[in-house]
Amino acid sequence: MDEQKSNIMIGSITDVRGDGMDARISEEYSTDNPLIDLGDEQILAGNIGSYVVIRQGKIAVLAQVFKMWETDRFDQQGKRSTDRNVSLIPVGEIEEDGSFIRGVRHYPTSGAKVYAVGLHEINAIFSRFREYGFFIGQLSAHKSYQLSLDPKAMFARHFAILGQTGSGKSWTVTSLIQRTLKAMPHAHIILLDLHGEYCWRDGDDNIQSAFPKDKLNYVDAIKDLEMPYWIMTYAELVDLFIDRADAGSTTQMAFMRDVLQSLKRKTAKEIGLKAVSIDTPIYFSLVELYRQFKNANEERKDFGKTTGPLFGQFDEFLVRMQSRFNDVRYDFLLKPKKRTDSSTLADLLRDFIGLNETKASITVVDLSSVPTDVRPAVAAQVGRLAYEFNYWNPHRRRFPITLICEEAHSYIPRETGGQFDGAKKMMERIAKEGRKYGVSIGVVSQRPTELSETMLAQCGSFICLRITNPDDQAYVRGLVPEAEGDLTDILTSLGRGEALVLGEAAPIPTRVQIYRPDPEPHSDDVDFYKGWKEGFEGVDVDEIVEMWRLQTRK
């Protein structure tokens, strides 16, 4: 690598502001092909997204180019000349010893010289992160330079991957996890896979995956990961069985609290547990819960002459609970087959975290077969298991866990008071308190404006792929410091798998081409052209009807 500092001056500063600077490109590089040779690479002088250094005395400010324009001027004879100008966003200073510090304390004045950035300055910026070996891609402006992020800041302080459909979110998630497993082989990652993109079945019904099989723990949310109702919190049971809009919901919630306390105290006594709370994860009978509601709802005294105090109060509750119980989509939750007593909780956690005989670094929870309206409840249970596992884990500092939530806006929405408000609160609790206990969260979304504000506010790093929606662009702009906000203008021009990395995981806002994952996720769009050109005669309508009725997918 060429470590020589670049001495190629490309222009001079004409305007200095608190949030940026303007520079005029020298005439030599105001041509139609302003190529500069820097070591083994060629770059265009003042190229959008490239870096420059402004030097003046002992001041050396690193800046990124985000805008270019030209202005005409005329001499006394009327001869026209064209000046090429660039707008710069200062991102940090290079010290005399070559080290880089983020933020600008010493601003240059007009007339300061602008130099093209060579690998010497690039290395000064990113060198302190290279020791981690967490390489995720190549700098877009310097293809020969591999970018390493700070994994401590990335995973400890939550992160978000944002981008519209087709921008390469699944590609980025897969590549990021693959690189994580390479740099940190003892990672503990839980991935919520909503569409079966990261693990899928081939034609022979064998599981294929984008991750190494020796590090993978694949969990089918319906077949493998029984989420028994008795591990749910009181708030989650309320969300599941009680309609908060019902006039009698307050009475229903109060009665449920009393019955749950009674049933859990009975179980605690049987297993020798001295103390129990409303949220203690121990077994109780759902049938008994229903029976006590039914008895209170039908209670009569004096040989049927008078009714009980709660007579007729629970009609809506009983109908709703019976409906849930008869819905086959909820069988994995309400009709457990393996997790039928309190002693099975330890095995559930081992299966979930990947601590069975084969230790796993990545657990993929396949939610593709879970009905859409049930996913928030399942996602909340997965999140709560991760949180509770490390909350009570005395070795939490040596066993950190990251939960990655695909399509997070669909179950961690911005709106409040929805059907699964309890599920949203659980995820937000992880975002606000999880890192104290070694549990972090990564959210992946195509609509940041629909995602919980609390969730995004807790994220310290952002990997932003192509975003063209003006509302989403404006929202992302508001997530970064004001001086760097103009950089988000490039989001519309990013290619597939190309990202703007912002926040604590990168020393400066960085445009990077994410490495192509190997193997790739199963996320390609349906090929309409091929399907309609070649045709397909094997559609089995009876099978489709059967799958629909059984609420299962292949």
PDB file of C-alpha atoms in Angstrom, residues 193 196-211 213 216 218 364 519-520 522:
ATOM      1  CA  ASP A 193     -36.473 -14.236   9.184  1.00  0.00           C
ATOM      2  CA  GLY A 196     -37.540 -17.501   4.534  1.00  0.00           C
ATOM      3  CA  GLU A 197     -34.659 -15.690   2.831  1.00  0.00           C
ATOM      4  CA  TYR A 198     -31.794 -16.844   5.034  1.00  0.00           C
ATOM      5  CA  CYS A 199     -32.800 -20.489   5.433  1.00  0.00           C
ATOM      6  CA  TRP A 200     -34.990 -22.355   2.958  1.00  0.00           C
ATOM      7  CA  ARG A 201     -35.835 -25.853   1.774  1.00  0.00           C
ATOM      8  CA  ASP A 202     -34.610 -27.136  -1.575  1.00  0.00           C
ATOM      9  CA  GLY A 203     -36.426 -29.487  -3.941  1.00  0.00           C
ATOM     10  CA  ASP A 204     -35.486 -32.479  -1.753  1.00  0.00           C
ATOM     11  CA  ASP A 205     -36.846 -30.751   1.375  1.00  0.00           C
ATOM     12  CA  ASN A 206     -33.351 -30.221   2.790  1.00  0.00           C
ATOM     13  CA  ILE A 207     -32.534 -27.028   4.670  1.00  0.00           C
ATOM     14  CA  GLN A 208     -30.223 -24.687   2.785  1.00  0.00           C
ATOM     15  CA  SER A 209     -28.757 -21.576   4.346  1.00  0.00           C
ATOM     16  CA  ALA A 210     -26.734 -18.450   3.656  1.00  0.00           C
ATOM     17  CA  PHE A 211     -24.622 -19.253   6.741  1.00  0.00           C
ATOM     18  CA  LYS A 213     -24.049 -25.148   8.774  1.00  0.00           C
ATOM     19  CA  LEU A 216     -26.231 -22.433  12.289  1.00  0.00           C
ATOM     20  CA  TYR A 218     -32.310 -23.230  12.301  1.00  0.00           C
ATOM     21  CA  VAL A 364     -32.365 -18.143  12.385  1.00  0.00           C
ATOM     22  CA  PRO A 519     -23.594 -17.815  -0.431  1.00  0.00           C
ATOM     23  CA  GLU A 520     -26.319 -15.305  -1.206  1.00  0.00           C
ATOM     24  CA  HIS A 522     -32.788 -16.661  -1.137  1.00  0.00           C
TER      25      HIS A 522
END
